mmCIF file with all atom_site columns, C-alpha atoms in Angstrom:
data_model
loop_
_atom_site.group_PDB
_atom_site.id
_atom_site.type_symbol
_atom_site.label_atom_id
_atom_site.label_alt_id
_atom_site.label_comp_id
_atom_site.label_asym_id
_atom_site.label_entity_id
_atom_site.label_seq_id
_atom_site.pdbx_PDB_ins_code
_atom_site.Cartn_x
_atom_site.Cartn_y
_atom_site.Cartn_z
_atom_site.occupancy
_atom_site.B_iso_or_equiv
_atom_site.pdbx_formal_charge
_atom_site.auth_seq_id
_atom_site.auth_comp_id
_atom_site.auth_asym_id
_atom_site.auth_atom_id
_atom_site.pdbx_PDB_model_num
ATOM 1   C CA . MET A 1 1   ? 109.968 31.444 116.399 1.00 92.00 ? 1   MET A CA 1
ATOM 2   C CA . ASP A 1 2   ? 106.426 31.513 114.997 1.00 95.00 ? 2   ASP A CA 1
ATOM 3   C CA . VAL A 1 3   ? 106.557 32.797 111.387 1.00 97.00 ? 3   VAL A CA 1
ATOM 4   C CA . THR A 1 4   ? 103.670 35.212 112.035 1.00 97.00 ? 4   THR A CA 1
ATOM 5   C CA . HIS A 1 5   ? 105.844 36.985 114.618 1.00 96.00 ? 5   HIS A CA 1
ATOM 6   C CA . ALA A 1 6   ? 108.748 37.172 112.179 1.00 96.00 ? 6   ALA A CA 1
ATOM 7   C CA . LEU A 1 7   ? 106.534 38.619 109.450 1.00 97.00 ? 7   LEU A CA 1
ATOM 8   C CA . LEU A 1 8   ? 104.992 41.060 111.906 1.00 96.00 ? 8   LEU A CA 1
ATOM 9   C CA . GLY A 1 9   ? 108.520 42.262 112.662 1.00 96.00 ? 9   GLY A CA 1
ATOM 10  C CA . GLU A 1 10  ? 109.048 42.876 108.956 1.00 96.00 ? 10  GLU A CA 1
ATOM 11  C CA . HIS A 1 11  ? 105.825 44.877 108.975 1.00 97.00 ? 11  HIS A CA 1
ATOM 12  C CA . GLY A 1 12  ? 107.439 47.223 111.495 1.00 97.00 ? 12  GLY A CA 1
ATOM 13  C CA . ILE A 1 13  ? 110.105 48.043 108.917 1.00 97.00 ? 13  ILE A CA 1
ATOM 14  C CA . VAL A 1 14  ? 107.497 48.466 106.184 1.00 98.00 ? 14  VAL A CA 1
ATOM 15  C CA . HIS A 1 15  ? 105.465 50.849 108.380 1.00 98.00 ? 15  HIS A CA 1
ATOM 16  C CA . LEU A 1 16  ? 108.615 52.942 108.931 1.00 98.00 ? 16  LEU A CA 1
ATOM 17  C CA . LEU A 1 17  ? 109.344 53.049 105.186 1.00 98.00 ? 17  LEU A CA 1
ATOM 18  C CA . VAL A 1 18  ? 105.718 54.028 104.455 1.00 98.00 ? 18  VAL A CA 1
ATOM 19  C CA . GLU A 1 19  ? 105.997 56.876 106.961 1.00 98.00 ? 19  GLU A CA 1
ATOM 20  C CA . GLN A 1 20  ? 109.326 58.067 105.513 1.00 97.00 ? 20  GLN A CA 1
ATOM 21  C CA . LEU A 1 21  ? 108.057 57.991 101.937 1.00 98.00 ? 21  LEU A CA 1
ATOM 22  C CA . THR A 1 22  ? 104.842 59.780 102.907 1.00 97.00 ? 22  THR A CA 1
ATOM 23  C CA . GLU A 1 23  ? 106.903 62.567 104.493 1.00 96.00 ? 23  GLU A CA 1
ATOM 24  C CA . ALA A 1 24  ? 109.239 62.789 101.486 1.00 96.00 ? 24  ALA A CA 1
ATOM 25  C CA . LEU A 1 25  ? 106.538 62.635 98.825  1.00 95.00 ? 25  LEU A CA 1
ATOM 26  C CA . ASP A 1 26  ? 105.823 66.354 98.576  1.00 91.00 ? 26  ASP A CA 1
ATOM 27  C CA . ARG A 1 27  ? 109.438 67.425 99.209  1.00 95.00 ? 27  ARG A CA 1
ATOM 28  C CA . CYS A 1 28  ? 110.762 65.623 96.123  1.00 96.00 ? 28  CYS A CA 1
ATOM 29  C CA . THR A 1 29  ? 111.040 68.031 93.224  1.00 96.00 ? 29  THR A CA 1
ATOM 30  C CA . THR A 1 30  ? 112.573 65.842 90.521  1.00 95.00 ? 30  THR A CA 1
ATOM 31  C CA . LEU A 1 31  ? 111.761 62.460 89.058  1.00 95.00 ? 31  LEU A CA 1
ATOM 32  C CA . GLY A 1 32  ? 115.133 61.152 90.248  1.00 95.00 ? 32  GLY A CA 1
ATOM 33  C CA . GLU A 1 33  ? 114.535 62.298 93.826  1.00 96.00 ? 33  GLU A CA 1
ATOM 34  C CA . LEU A 1 34  ? 111.098 60.714 93.944  1.00 96.00 ? 34  LEU A CA 1
ATOM 35  C CA . ARG A 1 35  ? 112.336 57.458 92.449  1.00 96.00 ? 35  ARG A CA 1
ATOM 36  C CA . ALA A 1 36  ? 115.205 57.335 94.943  1.00 96.00 ? 36  ALA A CA 1
ATOM 37  C CA . ALA A 1 37  ? 112.815 58.019 97.826  1.00 97.00 ? 37  ALA A CA 1
ATOM 38  C CA . SER A 1 38  ? 110.489 55.232 96.609  1.00 97.00 ? 38  SER A CA 1
ATOM 39  C CA . GLU A 1 39  ? 113.127 52.541 96.085  1.00 96.00 ? 39  GLU A CA 1
ATOM 40  C CA . PRO A 1 40  ? 113.543 51.354 99.701  1.00 97.00 ? 40  PRO A CA 1
ATOM 41  C CA . LEU A 1 41  ? 109.817 50.689 100.134 1.00 98.00 ? 41  LEU A CA 1
ATOM 42  C CA . ALA A 1 42  ? 109.490 49.162 96.657  1.00 97.00 ? 42  ALA A CA 1
ATOM 43  C CA . ILE A 1 43  ? 112.379 46.733 97.157  1.00 96.00 ? 43  ILE A CA 1
ATOM 44  C CA . THR A 1 44  ? 111.195 45.820 100.658 1.00 97.00 ? 44  THR A CA 1
ATOM 45  C CA . LEU A 1 45  ? 107.623 45.141 99.519  1.00 97.00 ? 45  LEU A CA 1
ATOM 46  C CA . LEU A 1 46  ? 108.731 42.890 96.661  1.00 96.00 ? 46  LEU A CA 1
ATOM 47  C CA . GLY A 1 47  ? 110.972 40.837 98.942  1.00 95.00 ? 47  GLY A CA 1
ATOM 48  C CA . HIS A 1 48  ? 108.422 40.718 101.750 1.00 96.00 ? 48  HIS A CA 1
ATOM 49  C CA . ALA A 1 49  ? 105.656 39.501 99.447  1.00 95.00 ? 49  ALA A CA 1
ATOM 50  C CA . ARG A 1 50  ? 107.853 36.681 98.182  1.00 94.00 ? 50  ARG A CA 1
ATOM 51  C CA . ILE A 1 51  ? 108.816 35.327 101.598 1.00 95.00 ? 51  ILE A CA 1
ATOM 52  C CA . GLU A 1 52  ? 105.314 35.857 102.957 1.00 95.00 ? 52  GLU A CA 1
ATOM 53  C CA . ASP A 1 53  ? 103.805 33.824 100.148 1.00 94.00 ? 53  ASP A CA 1
ATOM 54  C CA . GLU A 1 54  ? 106.297 31.028 100.698 1.00 95.00 ? 54  GLU A CA 1
ATOM 55  C CA . THR A 1 55  ? 106.237 30.888 104.496 1.00 96.00 ? 55  THR A CA 1
ATOM 56  C CA . LEU A 1 56  ? 102.632 31.853 105.266 1.00 95.00 ? 56  LEU A CA 1
ATOM 57  C CA . PHE A 1 57  ? 100.228 31.983 102.338 1.00 95.00 ? 57  PHE A CA 1
ATOM 58  C CA . GLN A 1 58  ? 101.112 28.616 100.782 1.00 94.00 ? 58  GLN A CA 1
ATOM 59  C CA . PRO A 1 59  ? 101.013 26.700 104.099 1.00 95.00 ? 59  PRO A CA 1
ATOM 60  C CA . TYR A 1 60  ? 97.761  28.447 105.078 1.00 95.00 ? 60  TYR A CA 1
ATOM 61  C CA . GLU A 1 61  ? 96.253  27.525 101.720 1.00 93.00 ? 61  GLU A CA 1
ATOM 62  C CA . LYS A 1 62  ? 97.154  23.854 102.264 1.00 93.00 ? 62  LYS A CA 1
ATOM 63  C CA . HIS A 1 63  ? 95.207  23.902 105.525 1.00 92.00 ? 63  HIS A CA 1
ATOM 64  C CA . THR A 1 64  ? 92.203  25.996 104.500 1.00 90.00 ? 64  THR A CA 1
ATOM 65  C CA . GLY A 1 65  ? 92.000  26.479 100.735 1.00 81.00 ? 65  GLY A CA 1
ATOM 66  C CA . SER A 1 66  ? 92.385  29.789 98.948  1.00 70.00 ? 66  SER A CA 1
ATOM 67  C CA . LEU A 1 67  ? 89.107  31.411 99.945  1.00 72.00 ? 67  LEU A CA 1
ATOM 68  C CA . GLY A 1 68  ? 88.742  34.016 102.632 1.00 75.00 ? 68  GLY A CA 1
ATOM 69  C CA . PRO A 1 69  ? 91.483  36.514 103.395 1.00 84.00 ? 69  PRO A CA 1
ATOM 70  C CA . LEU A 1 70  ? 94.077  34.769 101.254 1.00 89.00 ? 70  LEU A CA 1
ATOM 71  C CA . LYS A 1 71  ? 92.442  35.589 97.931  1.00 88.00 ? 71  LYS A CA 1
ATOM 72  C CA . CYS A 1 72  ? 92.237  39.292 98.780  1.00 90.00 ? 72  CYS A CA 1
ATOM 73  C CA . LEU A 1 73  ? 95.774  39.441 100.171 1.00 93.00 ? 73  LEU A CA 1
ATOM 74  C CA . ARG A 1 74  ? 97.274  37.740 97.127  1.00 92.00 ? 74  ARG A CA 1
ATOM 75  C CA . HIS A 1 75  ? 95.388  40.151 94.890  1.00 93.00 ? 75  HIS A CA 1
ATOM 76  C CA . GLU A 1 76  ? 96.889  43.052 96.854  1.00 94.00 ? 76  GLU A CA 1
ATOM 77  C CA . HIS A 1 77  ? 100.380 41.552 96.481  1.00 95.00 ? 77  HIS A CA 1
ATOM 78  C CA . GLU A 1 78  ? 99.839  41.399 92.713  1.00 95.00 ? 78  GLU A CA 1
ATOM 79  C CA . LEU A 1 79  ? 98.501  44.954 92.662  1.00 95.00 ? 79  LEU A CA 1
ATOM 80  C CA . MET A 1 80  ? 101.485 46.283 94.639  1.00 96.00 ? 80  MET A CA 1
ATOM 81  C CA . ASP A 1 81  ? 103.868 44.405 92.335  1.00 96.00 ? 81  ASP A CA 1
ATOM 82  C CA . GLN A 1 82  ? 102.236 45.974 89.264  1.00 95.00 ? 82  GLN A CA 1
ATOM 83  C CA . GLN A 1 83  ? 102.247 49.439 90.829  1.00 94.00 ? 83  GLN A CA 1
ATOM 84  C CA . ILE A 1 84  ? 105.930 49.180 91.750  1.00 96.00 ? 84  ILE A CA 1
ATOM 85  C CA . ARG A 1 85  ? 106.958 48.011 88.289  1.00 94.00 ? 85  ARG A CA 1
ATOM 86  C CA . ALA A 1 86  ? 104.930 50.808 86.659  1.00 93.00 ? 86  ALA A CA 1
ATOM 87  C CA . MET A 1 87  ? 106.438 53.456 88.946  1.00 92.00 ? 87  MET A CA 1
ATOM 88  C CA . PHE A 1 88  ? 109.913 53.044 87.542  1.00 90.00 ? 88  PHE A CA 1
ATOM 89  C CA . ARG A 1 89  ? 108.740 53.426 83.937  1.00 94.00 ? 89  ARG A CA 1
ATOM 90  C CA . LEU A 1 90  ? 106.878 56.700 84.465  1.00 94.00 ? 90  LEU A CA 1
ATOM 91  C CA . GLN A 1 91  ? 108.465 59.874 83.095  1.00 94.00 ? 91  GLN A CA 1
ATOM 92  C CA . ASP A 1 92  ? 106.154 62.526 84.593  1.00 95.00 ? 92  ASP A CA 1
ATOM 93  C CA . ILE A 1 93  ? 106.799 63.456 88.217  1.00 95.00 ? 93  ILE A CA 1
ATOM 94  C CA . GLU A 1 94  ? 103.159 64.268 89.009  1.00 95.00 ? 94  GLU A CA 1
ATOM 95  C CA . VAL A 1 95  ? 101.949 60.970 87.564  1.00 96.00 ? 95  VAL A CA 1
ATOM 96  C CA . LEU A 1 96  ? 104.645 59.192 89.571  1.00 96.00 ? 96  LEU A CA 1
ATOM 97  C CA . ARG A 1 97  ? 103.614 61.083 92.713  1.00 96.00 ? 97  ARG A CA 1
ATOM 98  C CA . GLU A 1 98  ? 100.025 59.866 92.264  1.00 96.00 ? 98  GLU A CA 1
ATOM 99  C CA . GLN A 1 99  ? 101.241 56.307 91.649  1.00 96.00 ? 99  GLN A CA 1
ATOM 100 C CA . VAL A 1 100 ? 103.290 56.446 94.856  1.00 97.00 ? 100 VAL A CA 1
ATOM 101 C CA . ARG A 1 101 ? 100.254 57.727 96.786  1.00 97.00 ? 101 ARG A CA 1
ATOM 102 C CA . ALA A 1 102 ? 98.212  54.816 95.427  1.00 97.00 ? 102 ALA A CA 1
ATOM 103 C CA . LEU A 1 103 ? 100.934 52.350 96.449  1.00 97.00 ? 103 LEU A CA 1
ATOM 104 C CA . LEU A 1 104 ? 101.066 53.847 99.941  1.00 98.00 ? 104 LEU A CA 1
ATOM 105 C CA . ASP A 1 105 ? 97.273  53.508 100.290 1.00 97.00 ? 105 ASP A CA 1
ATOM 106 C CA . VAL A 1 106 ? 97.245  49.870 99.169  1.00 97.00 ? 106 VAL A CA 1
ATOM 107 C CA . THR A 1 107 ? 100.214 49.080 101.408 1.00 97.00 ? 107 THR A CA 1
ATOM 108 C CA . ARG A 1 108 ? 98.576  50.567 104.507 1.00 97.00 ? 108 ARG A CA 1
ATOM 109 C CA . ARG A 1 109 ? 95.326  48.670 103.903 1.00 96.00 ? 109 ARG A CA 1
ATOM 110 C CA . HIS A 1 110 ? 97.197  45.466 103.145 1.00 96.00 ? 110 HIS A CA 1
ATOM 111 C CA . LEU A 1 111 ? 99.321  45.593 106.292 1.00 97.00 ? 111 LEU A CA 1
ATOM 112 C CA . ALA A 1 112 ? 96.247  46.263 108.415 1.00 97.00 ? 112 ALA A CA 1
ATOM 113 C CA . ARG A 1 113 ? 94.416  43.273 106.876 1.00 95.00 ? 113 ARG A CA 1
ATOM 114 C CA . GLU A 1 114 ? 97.322  40.961 107.522 1.00 95.00 ? 114 GLU A CA 1
ATOM 115 C CA . GLU A 1 115 ? 97.826  42.206 111.063 1.00 96.00 ? 115 GLU A CA 1
ATOM 116 C CA . ASP A 1 116 ? 94.116  42.246 111.959 1.00 95.00 ? 116 ASP A CA 1
ATOM 117 C CA . VAL A 1 117 ? 92.990  39.087 110.141 1.00 94.00 ? 117 VAL A CA 1
ATOM 118 C CA . MET A 1 118 ? 95.609  36.930 108.432 1.00 95.00 ? 118 MET A CA 1
ATOM 119 C CA . PHE A 1 119 ? 98.098  36.374 111.212 1.00 96.00 ? 119 PHE A CA 1
ATOM 120 C CA . LYS A 1 120 ? 95.371  35.311 113.647 1.00 95.00 ? 120 LYS A CA 1
ATOM 121 C CA . ALA A 1 121 ? 93.737  33.119 111.006 1.00 94.00 ? 121 ALA A CA 1
ATOM 122 C CA . ALA A 1 122 ? 97.083  31.427 110.344 1.00 95.00 ? 122 ALA A CA 1
ATOM 123 C CA . ARG A 1 123 ? 97.678  30.802 114.051 1.00 96.00 ? 123 ARG A CA 1
ATOM 124 C CA . ASP A 1 124 ? 94.191  29.284 114.287 1.00 94.00 ? 124 ASP A CA 1
ATOM 125 C CA . ALA A 1 125 ? 94.631  27.060 111.211 1.00 94.00 ? 125 ALA A CA 1
ATOM 126 C CA . ILE A 1 126 ? 98.259  25.934 111.463 1.00 95.00 ? 126 ILE A CA 1
ATOM 127 C CA . GLU A 1 127 ? 99.703  24.062 114.418 1.00 96.00 ? 127 GLU A CA 1
ATOM 128 C CA . LEU A 1 128 ? 102.349 25.853 116.475 1.00 96.00 ? 128 LEU A CA 1
ATOM 129 C CA . GLY A 1 129 ? 105.063 23.351 115.559 1.00 96.00 ? 129 GLY A CA 1
ATOM 130 C CA . GLU A 1 130 ? 104.551 23.999 111.871 1.00 97.00 ? 130 GLU A CA 1
ATOM 131 C CA . LEU A 1 131 ? 104.437 27.781 112.427 1.00 97.00 ? 131 LEU A CA 1
ATOM 132 C CA . GLU A 1 132 ? 107.773 27.492 114.233 1.00 96.00 ? 132 GLU A CA 1
ATOM 133 C CA . HIS A 1 133 ? 109.234 25.346 111.428 1.00 96.00 ? 133 HIS A CA 1
ATOM 134 C CA . LEU A 1 134 ? 108.095 28.004 108.953 1.00 96.00 ? 134 LEU A CA 1
ATOM 135 C CA . GLY A 1 135 ? 109.697 30.626 111.191 1.00 96.00 ? 135 GLY A CA 1
ATOM 136 C CA . HIS A 1 136 ? 113.013 28.779 110.898 1.00 95.00 ? 136 HIS A CA 1
ATOM 137 C CA . HIS A 1 137 ? 112.580 28.717 107.117 1.00 94.00 ? 137 HIS A CA 1
ATOM 138 C CA . TRP A 1 138 ? 111.970 32.487 107.211 1.00 96.00 ? 138 TRP A CA 1
ATOM 139 C CA . ALA A 1 139 ? 115.122 32.975 109.310 1.00 95.00 ? 139 ALA A CA 1
ATOM 140 C CA . GLU A 1 140 ? 117.207 30.866 106.919 1.00 94.00 ? 140 GLU A CA 1
ATOM 141 C CA . PHE A 1 141 ? 115.884 32.816 103.938 1.00 92.00 ? 141 PHE A CA 1
ATOM 142 C CA . ARG A 1 142 ? 116.634 36.143 105.658 1.00 93.00 ? 142 ARG A CA 1
ATOM 143 C CA . GLY A 1 143 ? 120.020 35.041 107.007 1.00 92.00 ? 143 GLY A CA 1
ATOM 144 C CA . VAL A 1 144 ? 118.894 35.438 110.621 1.00 91.00 ? 144 VAL A CA 1
ATOM 145 C CA . LEU A 1 145 ? 120.466 33.156 113.194 1.00 89.00 ? 145 LEU A CA 1
ATOM 146 C CA . LEU A 1 146 ? 117.896 31.793 115.667 1.00 82.00 ? 146 LEU A CA 1
ATOM 147 C CA . ARG A 1 147 ? 119.144 30.232 118.874 1.00 79.00 ? 147 ARG A CA 1
#
């Protein structure tokens, strides 16, 4: 399996979590509720960024250098990481709510950039055999059995 298809599948989960958190955002009335509602997306984004860097960004960089979409996408990964870590230190629910909104905005833009630009750029720059090898690495990392 081509790693871009595997990562796109993960994006489907992230889109669902973004939608769920968006719907829950204004219903949460306590800090604990809002933190609990934010955890699934936060954990998923941190794990997704790690495997994406390893199985897509690093190989793409070897073929093309770090200019272009990669620099922006890595910056967004760093920004999301910082936002997530800050969220769980905040003690004011309204400040946390704004931080979550900011994370949701960055996440939506980031997913769109990867889906509209990065995945195609990777398929253009990296040979299919290598993309499939990277897909097997992704599957091993995720514990998915490919046949």
